[in-house]
Short mmCIF file of C-alpha atoms in Angstrom, two decimals:
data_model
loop_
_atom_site.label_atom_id
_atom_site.label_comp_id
_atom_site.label_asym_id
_atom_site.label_seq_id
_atom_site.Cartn_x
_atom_site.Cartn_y
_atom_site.Cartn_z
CA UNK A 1 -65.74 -37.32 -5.64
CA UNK A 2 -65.25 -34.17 -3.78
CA UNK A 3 -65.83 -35.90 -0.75
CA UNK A 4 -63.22 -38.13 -1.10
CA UNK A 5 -61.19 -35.53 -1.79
CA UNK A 6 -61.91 -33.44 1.02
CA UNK A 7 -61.48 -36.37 3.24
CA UNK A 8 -58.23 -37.02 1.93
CA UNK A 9 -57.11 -33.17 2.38
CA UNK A 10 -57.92 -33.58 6.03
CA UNK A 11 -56.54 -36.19 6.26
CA UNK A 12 -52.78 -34.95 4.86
CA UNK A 13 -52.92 -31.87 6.46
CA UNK A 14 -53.30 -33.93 9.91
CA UNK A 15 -50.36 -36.04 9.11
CA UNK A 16 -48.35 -33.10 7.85
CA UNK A 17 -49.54 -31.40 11.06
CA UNK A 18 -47.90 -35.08 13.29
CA UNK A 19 -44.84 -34.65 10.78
CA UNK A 20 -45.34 -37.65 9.07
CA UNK A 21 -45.85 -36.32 5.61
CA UNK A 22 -43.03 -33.60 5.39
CA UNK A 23 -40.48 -33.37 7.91
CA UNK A 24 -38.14 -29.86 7.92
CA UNK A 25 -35.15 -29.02 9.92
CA UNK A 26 -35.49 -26.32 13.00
CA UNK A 27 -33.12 -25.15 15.62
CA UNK A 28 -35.83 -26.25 18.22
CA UNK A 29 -35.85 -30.18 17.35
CA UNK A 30 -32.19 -30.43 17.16
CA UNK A 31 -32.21 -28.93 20.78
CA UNK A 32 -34.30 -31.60 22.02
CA UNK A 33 -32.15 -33.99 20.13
CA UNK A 34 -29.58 -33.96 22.68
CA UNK A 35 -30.12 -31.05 25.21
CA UNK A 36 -26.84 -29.55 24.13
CA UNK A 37 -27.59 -26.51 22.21
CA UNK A 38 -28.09 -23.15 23.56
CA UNK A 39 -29.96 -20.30 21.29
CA UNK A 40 -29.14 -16.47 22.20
CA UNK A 41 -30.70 -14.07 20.50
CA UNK A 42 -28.26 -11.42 18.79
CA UNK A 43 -27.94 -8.11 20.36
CA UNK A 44 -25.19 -5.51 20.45
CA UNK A 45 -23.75 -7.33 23.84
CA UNK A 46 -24.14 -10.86 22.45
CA UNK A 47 -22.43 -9.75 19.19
CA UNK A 48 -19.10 -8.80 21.30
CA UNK A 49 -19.65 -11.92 23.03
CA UNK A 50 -19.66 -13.69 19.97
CA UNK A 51 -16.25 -11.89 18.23
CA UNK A 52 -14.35 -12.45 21.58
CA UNK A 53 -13.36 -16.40 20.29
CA UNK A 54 -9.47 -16.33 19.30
CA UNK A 55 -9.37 -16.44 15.42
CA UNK A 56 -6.49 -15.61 13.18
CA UNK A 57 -7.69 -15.44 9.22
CA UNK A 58 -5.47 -17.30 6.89
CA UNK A 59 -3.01 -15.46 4.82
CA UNK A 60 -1.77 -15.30 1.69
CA UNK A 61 1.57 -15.99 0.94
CA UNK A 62 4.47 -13.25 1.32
CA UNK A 63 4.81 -13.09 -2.66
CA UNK A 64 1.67 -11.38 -2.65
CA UNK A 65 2.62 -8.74 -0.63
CA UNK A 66 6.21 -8.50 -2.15
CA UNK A 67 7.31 -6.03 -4.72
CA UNK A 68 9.59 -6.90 -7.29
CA UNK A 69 12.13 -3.91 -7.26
CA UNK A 70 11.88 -3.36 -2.82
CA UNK A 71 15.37 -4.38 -1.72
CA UNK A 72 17.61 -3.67 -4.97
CA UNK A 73 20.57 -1.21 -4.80
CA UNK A 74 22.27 -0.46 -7.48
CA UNK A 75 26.01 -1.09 -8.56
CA UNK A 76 28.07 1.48 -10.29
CA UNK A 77 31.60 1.53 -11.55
CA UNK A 78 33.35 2.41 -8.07
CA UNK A 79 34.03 5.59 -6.79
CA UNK A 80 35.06 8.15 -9.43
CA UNK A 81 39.29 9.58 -8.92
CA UNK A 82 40.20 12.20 -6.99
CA UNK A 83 40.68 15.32 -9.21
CA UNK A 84 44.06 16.66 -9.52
CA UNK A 85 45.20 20.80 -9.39
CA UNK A 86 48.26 22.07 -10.34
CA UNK A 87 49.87 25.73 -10.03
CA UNK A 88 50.51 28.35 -13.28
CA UNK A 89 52.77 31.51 -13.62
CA UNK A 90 50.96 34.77 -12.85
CA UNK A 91 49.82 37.59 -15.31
CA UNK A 92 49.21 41.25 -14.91
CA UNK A 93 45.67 41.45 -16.14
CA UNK A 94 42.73 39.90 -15.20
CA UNK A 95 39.22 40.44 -17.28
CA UNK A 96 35.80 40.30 -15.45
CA UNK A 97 33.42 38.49 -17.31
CA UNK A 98 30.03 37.40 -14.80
CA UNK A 99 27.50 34.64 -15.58
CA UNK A 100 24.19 35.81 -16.38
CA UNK A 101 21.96 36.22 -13.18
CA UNK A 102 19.46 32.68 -12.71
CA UNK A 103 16.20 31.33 -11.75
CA UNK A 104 15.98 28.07 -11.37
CA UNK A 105 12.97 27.62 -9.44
CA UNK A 106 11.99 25.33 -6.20
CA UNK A 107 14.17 22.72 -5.23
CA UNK A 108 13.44 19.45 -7.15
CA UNK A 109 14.37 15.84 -6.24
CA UNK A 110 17.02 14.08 -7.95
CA UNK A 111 19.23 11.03 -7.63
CA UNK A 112 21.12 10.24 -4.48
CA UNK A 113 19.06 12.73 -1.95
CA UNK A 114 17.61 11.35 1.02
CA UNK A 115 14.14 11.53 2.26
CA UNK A 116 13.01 11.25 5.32
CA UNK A 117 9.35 9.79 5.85
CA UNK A 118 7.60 10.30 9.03
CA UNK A 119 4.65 8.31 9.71
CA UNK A 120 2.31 8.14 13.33
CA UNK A 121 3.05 5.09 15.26
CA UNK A 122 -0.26 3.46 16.98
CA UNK A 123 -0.54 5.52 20.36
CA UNK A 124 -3.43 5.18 22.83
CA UNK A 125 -6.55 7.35 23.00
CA UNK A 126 -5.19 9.76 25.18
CA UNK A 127 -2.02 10.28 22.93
CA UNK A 128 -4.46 10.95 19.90
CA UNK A 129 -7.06 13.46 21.72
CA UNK A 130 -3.64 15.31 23.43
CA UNK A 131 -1.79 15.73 20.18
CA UNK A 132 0.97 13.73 21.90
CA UNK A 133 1.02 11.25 19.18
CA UNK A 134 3.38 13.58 16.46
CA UNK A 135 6.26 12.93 19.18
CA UNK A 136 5.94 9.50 18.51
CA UNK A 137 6.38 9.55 14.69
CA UNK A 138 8.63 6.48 12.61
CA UNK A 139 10.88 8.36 11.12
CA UNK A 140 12.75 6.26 7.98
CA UNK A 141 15.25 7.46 5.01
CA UNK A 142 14.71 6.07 1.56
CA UNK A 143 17.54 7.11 -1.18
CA UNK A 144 16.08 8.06 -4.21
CA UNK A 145 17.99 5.41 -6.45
CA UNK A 146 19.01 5.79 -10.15
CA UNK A 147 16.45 5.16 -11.79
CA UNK A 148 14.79 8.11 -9.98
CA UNK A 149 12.46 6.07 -7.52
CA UNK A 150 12.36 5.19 -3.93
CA UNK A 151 11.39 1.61 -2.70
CA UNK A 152 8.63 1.73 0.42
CA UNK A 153 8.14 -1.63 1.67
CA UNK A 154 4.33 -2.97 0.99
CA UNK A 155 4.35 0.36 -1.26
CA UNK A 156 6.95 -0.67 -3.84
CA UNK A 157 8.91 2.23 -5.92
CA UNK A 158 7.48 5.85 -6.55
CA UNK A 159 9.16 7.70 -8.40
CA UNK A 160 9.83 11.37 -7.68
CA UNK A 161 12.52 12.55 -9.19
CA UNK A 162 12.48 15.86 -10.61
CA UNK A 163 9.20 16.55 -8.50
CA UNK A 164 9.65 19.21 -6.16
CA UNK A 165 8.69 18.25 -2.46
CA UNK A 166 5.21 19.36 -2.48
CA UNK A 167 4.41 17.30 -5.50
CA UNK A 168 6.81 14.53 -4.17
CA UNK A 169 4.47 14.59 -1.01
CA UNK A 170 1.36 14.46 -3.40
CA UNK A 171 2.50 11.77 -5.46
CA UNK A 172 3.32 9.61 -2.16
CA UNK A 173 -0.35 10.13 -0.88
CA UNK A 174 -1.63 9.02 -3.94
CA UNK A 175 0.10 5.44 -3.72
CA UNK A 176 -0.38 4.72 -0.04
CA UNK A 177 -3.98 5.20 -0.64
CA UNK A 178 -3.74 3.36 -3.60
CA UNK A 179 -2.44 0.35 -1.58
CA UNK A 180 -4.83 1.33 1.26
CA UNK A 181 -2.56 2.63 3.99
CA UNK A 182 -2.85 5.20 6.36
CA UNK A 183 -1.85 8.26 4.22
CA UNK A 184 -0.82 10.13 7.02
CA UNK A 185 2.84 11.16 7.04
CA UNK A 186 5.16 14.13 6.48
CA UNK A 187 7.67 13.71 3.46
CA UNK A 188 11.34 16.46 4.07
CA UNK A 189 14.85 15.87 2.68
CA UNK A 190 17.22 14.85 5.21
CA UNK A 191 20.15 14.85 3.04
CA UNK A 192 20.97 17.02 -0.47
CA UNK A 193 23.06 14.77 -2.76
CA UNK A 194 21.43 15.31 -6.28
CA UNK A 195 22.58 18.87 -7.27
CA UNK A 196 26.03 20.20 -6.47
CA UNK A 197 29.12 22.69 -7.44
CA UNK A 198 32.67 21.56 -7.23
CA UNK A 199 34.68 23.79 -5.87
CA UNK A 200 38.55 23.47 -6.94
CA UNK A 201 41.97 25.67 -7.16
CA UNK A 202 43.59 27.81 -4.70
CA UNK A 203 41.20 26.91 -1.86
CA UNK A 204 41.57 25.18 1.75
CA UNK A 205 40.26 22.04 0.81
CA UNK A 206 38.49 21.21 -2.94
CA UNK A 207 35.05 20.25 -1.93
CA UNK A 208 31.62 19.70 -3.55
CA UNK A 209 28.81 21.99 -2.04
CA UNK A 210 25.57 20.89 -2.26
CA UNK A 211 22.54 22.62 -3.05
CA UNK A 212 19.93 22.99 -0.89
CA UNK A 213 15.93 24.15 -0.49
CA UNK A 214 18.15 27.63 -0.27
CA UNK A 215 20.20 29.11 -3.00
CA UNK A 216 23.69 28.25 -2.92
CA UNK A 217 26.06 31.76 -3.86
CA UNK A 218 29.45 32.43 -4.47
CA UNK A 219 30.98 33.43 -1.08
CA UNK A 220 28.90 30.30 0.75
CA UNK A 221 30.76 28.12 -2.25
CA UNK A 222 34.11 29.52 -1.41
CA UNK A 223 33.26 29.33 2.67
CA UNK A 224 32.68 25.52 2.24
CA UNK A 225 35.88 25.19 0.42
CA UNK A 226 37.37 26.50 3.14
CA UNK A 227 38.45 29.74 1.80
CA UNK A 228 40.67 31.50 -0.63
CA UNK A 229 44.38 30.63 -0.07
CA UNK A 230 46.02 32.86 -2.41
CA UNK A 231 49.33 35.07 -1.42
CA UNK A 232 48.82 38.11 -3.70
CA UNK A 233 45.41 38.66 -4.35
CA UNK A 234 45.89 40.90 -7.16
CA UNK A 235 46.47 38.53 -9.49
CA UNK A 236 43.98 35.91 -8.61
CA UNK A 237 40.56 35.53 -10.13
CA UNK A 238 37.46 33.22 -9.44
CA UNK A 239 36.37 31.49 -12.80
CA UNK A 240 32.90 29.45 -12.98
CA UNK A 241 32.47 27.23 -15.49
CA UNK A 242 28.65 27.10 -16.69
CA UNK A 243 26.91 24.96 -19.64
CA UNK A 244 30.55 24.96 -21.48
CA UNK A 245 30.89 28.91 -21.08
CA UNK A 246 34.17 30.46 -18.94
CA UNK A 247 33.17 33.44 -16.64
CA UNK A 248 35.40 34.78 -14.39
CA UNK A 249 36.16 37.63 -11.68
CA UNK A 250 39.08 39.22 -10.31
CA UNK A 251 39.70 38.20 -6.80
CA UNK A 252 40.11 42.21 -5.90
CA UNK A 253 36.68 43.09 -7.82
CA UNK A 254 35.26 39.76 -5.71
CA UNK A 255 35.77 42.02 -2.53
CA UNK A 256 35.49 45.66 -4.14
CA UNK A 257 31.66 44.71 -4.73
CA UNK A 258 29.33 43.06 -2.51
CA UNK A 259 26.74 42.19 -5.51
CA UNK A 260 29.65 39.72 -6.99
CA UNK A 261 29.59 37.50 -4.01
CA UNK A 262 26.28 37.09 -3.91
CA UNK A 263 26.23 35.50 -7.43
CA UNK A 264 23.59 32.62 -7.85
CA UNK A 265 25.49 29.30 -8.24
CA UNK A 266 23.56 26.03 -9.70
CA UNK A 267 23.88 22.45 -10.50
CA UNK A 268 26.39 21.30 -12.30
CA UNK A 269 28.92 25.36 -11.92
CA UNK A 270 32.14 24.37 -11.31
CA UNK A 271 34.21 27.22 -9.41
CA UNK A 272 38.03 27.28 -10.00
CA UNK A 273 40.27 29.78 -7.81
CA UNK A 274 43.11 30.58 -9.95
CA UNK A 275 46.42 32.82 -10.01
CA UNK A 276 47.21 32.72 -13.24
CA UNK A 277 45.73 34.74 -16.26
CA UNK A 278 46.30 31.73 -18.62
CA UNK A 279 43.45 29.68 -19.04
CA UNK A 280 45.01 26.55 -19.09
CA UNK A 281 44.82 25.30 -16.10
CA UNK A 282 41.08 26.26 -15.26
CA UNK A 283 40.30 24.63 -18.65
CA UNK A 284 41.99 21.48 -17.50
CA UNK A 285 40.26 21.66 -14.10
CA UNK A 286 36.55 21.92 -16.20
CA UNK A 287 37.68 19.49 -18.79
CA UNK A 288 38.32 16.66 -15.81
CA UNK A 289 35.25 17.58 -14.13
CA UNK A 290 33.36 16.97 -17.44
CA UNK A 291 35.14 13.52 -17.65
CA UNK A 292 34.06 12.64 -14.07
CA UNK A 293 30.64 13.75 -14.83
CA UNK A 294 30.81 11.05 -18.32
CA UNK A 295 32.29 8.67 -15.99
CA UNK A 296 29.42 9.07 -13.03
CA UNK A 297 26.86 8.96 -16.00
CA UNK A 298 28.08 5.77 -17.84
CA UNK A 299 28.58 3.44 -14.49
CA UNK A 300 24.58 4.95 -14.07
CA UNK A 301 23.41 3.94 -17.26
CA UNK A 302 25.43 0.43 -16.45
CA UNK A 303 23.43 0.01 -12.89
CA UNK A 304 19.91 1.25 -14.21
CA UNK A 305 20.08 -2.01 -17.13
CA UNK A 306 21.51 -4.23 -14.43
CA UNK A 307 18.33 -3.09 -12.23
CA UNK A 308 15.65 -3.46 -14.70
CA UNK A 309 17.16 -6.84 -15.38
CA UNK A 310 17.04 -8.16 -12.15
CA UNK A 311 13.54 -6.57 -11.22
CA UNK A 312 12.37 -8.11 -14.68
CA UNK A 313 13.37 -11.87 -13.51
CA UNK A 314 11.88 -11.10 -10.46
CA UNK A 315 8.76 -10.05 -11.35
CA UNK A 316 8.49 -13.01 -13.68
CA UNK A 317 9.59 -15.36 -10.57
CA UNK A 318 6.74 -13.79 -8.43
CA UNK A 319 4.13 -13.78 -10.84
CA UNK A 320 5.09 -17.69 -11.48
CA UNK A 321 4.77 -18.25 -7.54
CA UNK A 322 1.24 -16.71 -7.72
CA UNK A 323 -0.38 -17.48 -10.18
CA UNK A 324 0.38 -21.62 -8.95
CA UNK A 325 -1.14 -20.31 -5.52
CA UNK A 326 -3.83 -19.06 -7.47
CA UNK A 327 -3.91 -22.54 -9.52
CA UNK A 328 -3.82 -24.60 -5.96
CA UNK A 329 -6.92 -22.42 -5.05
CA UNK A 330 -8.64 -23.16 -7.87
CA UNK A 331 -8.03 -27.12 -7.67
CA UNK A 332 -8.78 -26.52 -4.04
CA UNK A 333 -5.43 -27.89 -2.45
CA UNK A 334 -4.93 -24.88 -0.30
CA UNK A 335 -6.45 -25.29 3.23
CA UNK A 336 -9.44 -22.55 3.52
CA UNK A 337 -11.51 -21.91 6.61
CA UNK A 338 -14.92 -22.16 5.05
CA UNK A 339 -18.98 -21.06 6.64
CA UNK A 340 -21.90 -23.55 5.61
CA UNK A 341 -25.32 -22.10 4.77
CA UNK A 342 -27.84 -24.40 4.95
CA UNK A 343 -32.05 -24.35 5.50
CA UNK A 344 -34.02 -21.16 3.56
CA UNK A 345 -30.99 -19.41 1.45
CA UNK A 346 -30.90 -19.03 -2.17
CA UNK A 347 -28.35 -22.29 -2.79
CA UNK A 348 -26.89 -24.50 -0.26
CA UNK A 349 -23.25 -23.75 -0.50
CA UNK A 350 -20.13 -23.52 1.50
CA UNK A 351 -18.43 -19.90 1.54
CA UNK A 352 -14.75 -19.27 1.50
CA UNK A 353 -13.65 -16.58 4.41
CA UNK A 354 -11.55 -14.21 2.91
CA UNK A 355 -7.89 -14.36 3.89
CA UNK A 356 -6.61 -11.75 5.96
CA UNK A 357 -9.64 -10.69 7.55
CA UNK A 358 -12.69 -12.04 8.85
CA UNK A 359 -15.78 -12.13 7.35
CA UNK A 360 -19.23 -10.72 8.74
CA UNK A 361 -22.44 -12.66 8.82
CA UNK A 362 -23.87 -10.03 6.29
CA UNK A 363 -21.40 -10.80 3.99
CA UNK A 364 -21.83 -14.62 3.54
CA UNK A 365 -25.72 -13.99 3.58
CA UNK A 366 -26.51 -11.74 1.72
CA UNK A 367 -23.78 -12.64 -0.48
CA UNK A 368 -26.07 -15.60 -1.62
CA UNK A 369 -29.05 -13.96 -2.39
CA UNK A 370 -29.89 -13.23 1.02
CA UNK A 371 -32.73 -14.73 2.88
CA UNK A 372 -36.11 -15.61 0.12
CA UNK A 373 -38.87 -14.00 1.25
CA UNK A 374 -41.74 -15.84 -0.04
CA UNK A 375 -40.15 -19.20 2.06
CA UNK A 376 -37.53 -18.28 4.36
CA UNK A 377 -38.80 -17.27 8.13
CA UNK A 378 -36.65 -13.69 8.72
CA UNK A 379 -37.23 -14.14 12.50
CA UNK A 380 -35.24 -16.90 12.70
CA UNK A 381 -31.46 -16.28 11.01
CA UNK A 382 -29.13 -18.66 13.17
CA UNK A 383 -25.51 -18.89 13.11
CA UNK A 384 -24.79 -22.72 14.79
CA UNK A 385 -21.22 -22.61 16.90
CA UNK A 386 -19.94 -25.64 17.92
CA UNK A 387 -17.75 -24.93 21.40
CA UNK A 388 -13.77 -25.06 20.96
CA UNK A 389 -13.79 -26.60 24.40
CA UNK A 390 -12.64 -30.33 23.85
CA UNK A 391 -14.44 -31.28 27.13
CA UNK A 392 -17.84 -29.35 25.80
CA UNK A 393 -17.40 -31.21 22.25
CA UNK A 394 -21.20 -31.33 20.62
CA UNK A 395 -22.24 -28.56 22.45
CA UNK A 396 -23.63 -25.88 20.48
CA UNK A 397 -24.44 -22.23 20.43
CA UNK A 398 -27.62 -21.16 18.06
CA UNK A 399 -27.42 -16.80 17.54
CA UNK A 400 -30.32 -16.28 16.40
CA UNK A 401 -30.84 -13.07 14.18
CA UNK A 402 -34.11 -11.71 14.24
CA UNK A 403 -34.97 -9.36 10.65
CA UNK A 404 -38.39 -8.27 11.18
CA UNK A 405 -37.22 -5.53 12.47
CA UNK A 406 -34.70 -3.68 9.93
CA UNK A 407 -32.91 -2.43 12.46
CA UNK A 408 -31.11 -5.69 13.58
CA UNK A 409 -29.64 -6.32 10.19
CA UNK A 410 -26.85 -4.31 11.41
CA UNK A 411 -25.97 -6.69 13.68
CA UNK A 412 -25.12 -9.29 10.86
CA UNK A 413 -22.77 -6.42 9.65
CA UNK A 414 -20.89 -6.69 13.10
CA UNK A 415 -21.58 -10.32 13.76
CA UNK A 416 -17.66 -12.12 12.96
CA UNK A 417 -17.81 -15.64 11.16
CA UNK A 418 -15.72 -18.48 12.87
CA UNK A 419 -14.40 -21.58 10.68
CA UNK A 420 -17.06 -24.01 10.40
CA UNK A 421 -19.77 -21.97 11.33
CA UNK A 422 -23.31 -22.80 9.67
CA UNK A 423 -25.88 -20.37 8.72
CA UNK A 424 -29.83 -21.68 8.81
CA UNK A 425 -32.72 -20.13 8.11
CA UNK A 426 -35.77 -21.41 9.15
CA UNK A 427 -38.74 -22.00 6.89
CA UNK A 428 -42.08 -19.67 7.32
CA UNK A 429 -44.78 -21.93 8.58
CA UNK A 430 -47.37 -21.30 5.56
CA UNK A 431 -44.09 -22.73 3.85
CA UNK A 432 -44.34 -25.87 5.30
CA UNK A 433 -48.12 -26.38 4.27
CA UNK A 434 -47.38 -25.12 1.05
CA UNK A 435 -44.68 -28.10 0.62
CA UNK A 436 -46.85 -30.47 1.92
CA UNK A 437 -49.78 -29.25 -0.36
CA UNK A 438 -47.30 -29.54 -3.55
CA UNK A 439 -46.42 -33.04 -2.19
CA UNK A 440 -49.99 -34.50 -1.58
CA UNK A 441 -51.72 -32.77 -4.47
CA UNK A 442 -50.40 -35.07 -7.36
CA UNK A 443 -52.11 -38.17 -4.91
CA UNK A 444 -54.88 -36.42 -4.58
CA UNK A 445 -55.42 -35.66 -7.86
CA UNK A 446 -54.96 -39.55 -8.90
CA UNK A 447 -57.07 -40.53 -6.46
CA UNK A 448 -59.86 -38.34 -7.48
CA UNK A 449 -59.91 -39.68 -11.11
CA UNK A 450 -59.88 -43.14 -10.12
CA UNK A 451 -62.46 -42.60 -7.87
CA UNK A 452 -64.45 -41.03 -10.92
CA UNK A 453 -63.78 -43.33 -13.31
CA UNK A 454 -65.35 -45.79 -11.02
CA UNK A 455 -68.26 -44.17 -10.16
CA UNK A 456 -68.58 -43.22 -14.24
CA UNK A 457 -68.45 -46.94 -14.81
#
């Protein structure tokens, strides 16, 4: 019996050894197939070789990349009126009565300023290694909007009001790395809209002053109205109007003492120059400002609701577009570009490349499981390329990855993945006689018995 079974080992392992019992798929018998496959071995020049063929990744569709409140403005009541002044008698005494002195800190953000963000535009080498590059900054202005944000495109809304610019700048960072942009920029306020003092009464022109990074005082508020227009300065006074308290100075003590001029004005004062010692018209003056303020603050309230609304039925409209892309994907009805692995991999699969980028060879490898290292031959990693060239159609290019030594598998980090490419991995050759073994042995085995239970008999 164990002759016959030795004889019928040999003779297996010959026919395995002619191919007749188990057949396997290599990169050298489909070259003889038709003489039109070529196998290059991957090094770092054949690897830029490879990534040179024209391919542009799918993308998704715009409403990923959309943000729901980018674009919106909001819509107020219309301008506020144009205040109105009017003229009093005179009186003979005038009382000075000063606001107490203030603090109120660094300059922070608030509705209606205007940033300006500078961010490096792509320059050459040279540019970078000179420092020539900051000439060549973007330079854009975003309005902080009511509801205290401003909208960055691929960014969406950050809100920074009330922030003062340093935290503004850190709060920025945060989100463009967040969304994986280059956080490089420089963040200053181009325009100071958000904090002012109204400036009213016997002046050049009635103004609004803004206020700055710097402190805004009394004689710069007066300056920006032009000046004090008053004929007999002895019965004029300055009265500022502060958190619903009446302070006021006599135009001649205004002058007599330097200290009084430089009195610390901040948001929301309201500076009346007035030649009368009745009250009555400064208290109108402060009552209509208070109105406009009301006014300003109801049409805002109005425009923040009618904002959220629309960015709420937005959102829901995007998030309905999405999530049937997302549906398609899943049904697969969207056109993918897709890589075949085939030959001594973990499962025989197609993999998806990734939409807006392309995909290394790493990636869909090792991906899968990588390469099995009890069967599959690490040598011999090939990535099979048909040409693009209609008049070279069924030619082939084999780059062939070669793992033994550890080094190389950073070349399948660098190695790009075209549409239809196919990843196979040859079998090691003990492989193959261990398949043909696992085939033969149940024969053998049969064979044997019978054979005994003959001889038995």
């Amino acid at each position: 019996m164990m002759r016959a079974l030795v004889i019928l080992l040999s003779l297996a392992l010959g026919l395995a050894g002619c191919g007749v019992v188990y057949k396997s798929p290599s990169v050298d018998r489909m070259a003889g197939a038709d003489g039109k496959l070529r196998v290059v071995d991957m090094t770092p020049e054949t690897v830029l070789v490879a990534n040179r063929s024209v391919y542009q990744p799918k993308s998704l569709p715009p409403v990923f990349f959309n943000t729901a409140g980018y674009g919106s403005g909001l819509r107020g009541a219309g301008p506020t009126p144009e205040p109105a002044f009017d003229r009093r008698p005179q009186e003979d005494f005038l009382e000075t009565r000063l606001p107490p002195e203030v603090n109120p800190g660094p300059y922070r953000i608030g509705t209606g300023d205007v940033l300006l963000l500078a961010t490096p535009q792509t320059g050459s080498t040279v540019e970078q290694l000179s420092g020539l590059l900051a000439a060549t900054n973007a330079r854009q202005g975003y309005t902080v909007q009511d509801d205290g944000a401003i909208a960055i495109p691929n960014v969406g809304r950050v809100q920074i009001a009330g922030l003062t610019l340093e935290e503004a700048e850190a709060a920025l960072f945060q989100r463009l790395v967040e969304n994986q942009i280059d956080p490089t920029f420089s963040l200053e306020i181009a325009e100071f809209n958000s904090k002012k003092v109204s400036i009213g009464g016997a002046v050049s022109q009635p103004t609004v002053a803004p206020i700055s990074l710097t402190a805004l005082y009394l004689d710069e508020a007066l300056a920006a109205a032009g000046g004090i227009t008053v004929e007999d300065q002895d019965y004029a006074t300055v009265r500022i109007y502060r958190d619903g308290t009446l302070y006021q100075i006599p135009l001649t003590q205004l002058y007599a003492r330097d200290g009084l001029r430089r009195i610390q004005l901040i948001d929301g004062d309201s500076v009346f120059v007035d030649t009368s010692y009745e009250l009555d018209l400064a208290q109108a003056y402060f009552e209509e400002q208070i109105r406009l303020a009301q006014f300003e603050q109801s049409a805002r309230n109005i425009a923040i609701s009618t904002l959220n609304t629309e960015i709420g039925i937005r959102r829901d409209n995007q998030q309905d577009e999405r999530n049937n892309y997302l549906e398609r994907l899943d049904l697969d009805s969207v056109v993918r570009d897709y890589v075949y692995l085939t030959g001594e991999v973990e499962s025989q699969r197609r993999y998806e490349l990734p939409f807006g980028r392309t995909a290394a060879l790493a990636e869909a490898l090792y991906g899968n499981g990588g390469v099995p290292l009890r069967t599959g031959d690490a040598s011999q990693i090939y990535v099979l390329r048909g040409s693009s060239d209609p008049r070279e159609f069924g030619a082939t290019t084999a780059w062939r990855l070669n793992t033994t030594n550890a080094g190389n598998i950073l070349l399948a980090t660098r190695f790009e993945l075209r549409p239809n490419d196919v990843i196979f991995v040859a079998e090691q050759p003990v492989t193959k006689w261990n398949r043909v073994i696992q085939q033969i042995t149940p024969s053998l085995v049969t064979t044997a018995a019978n054979t005994a239970a003959r001889a038995s008999n």
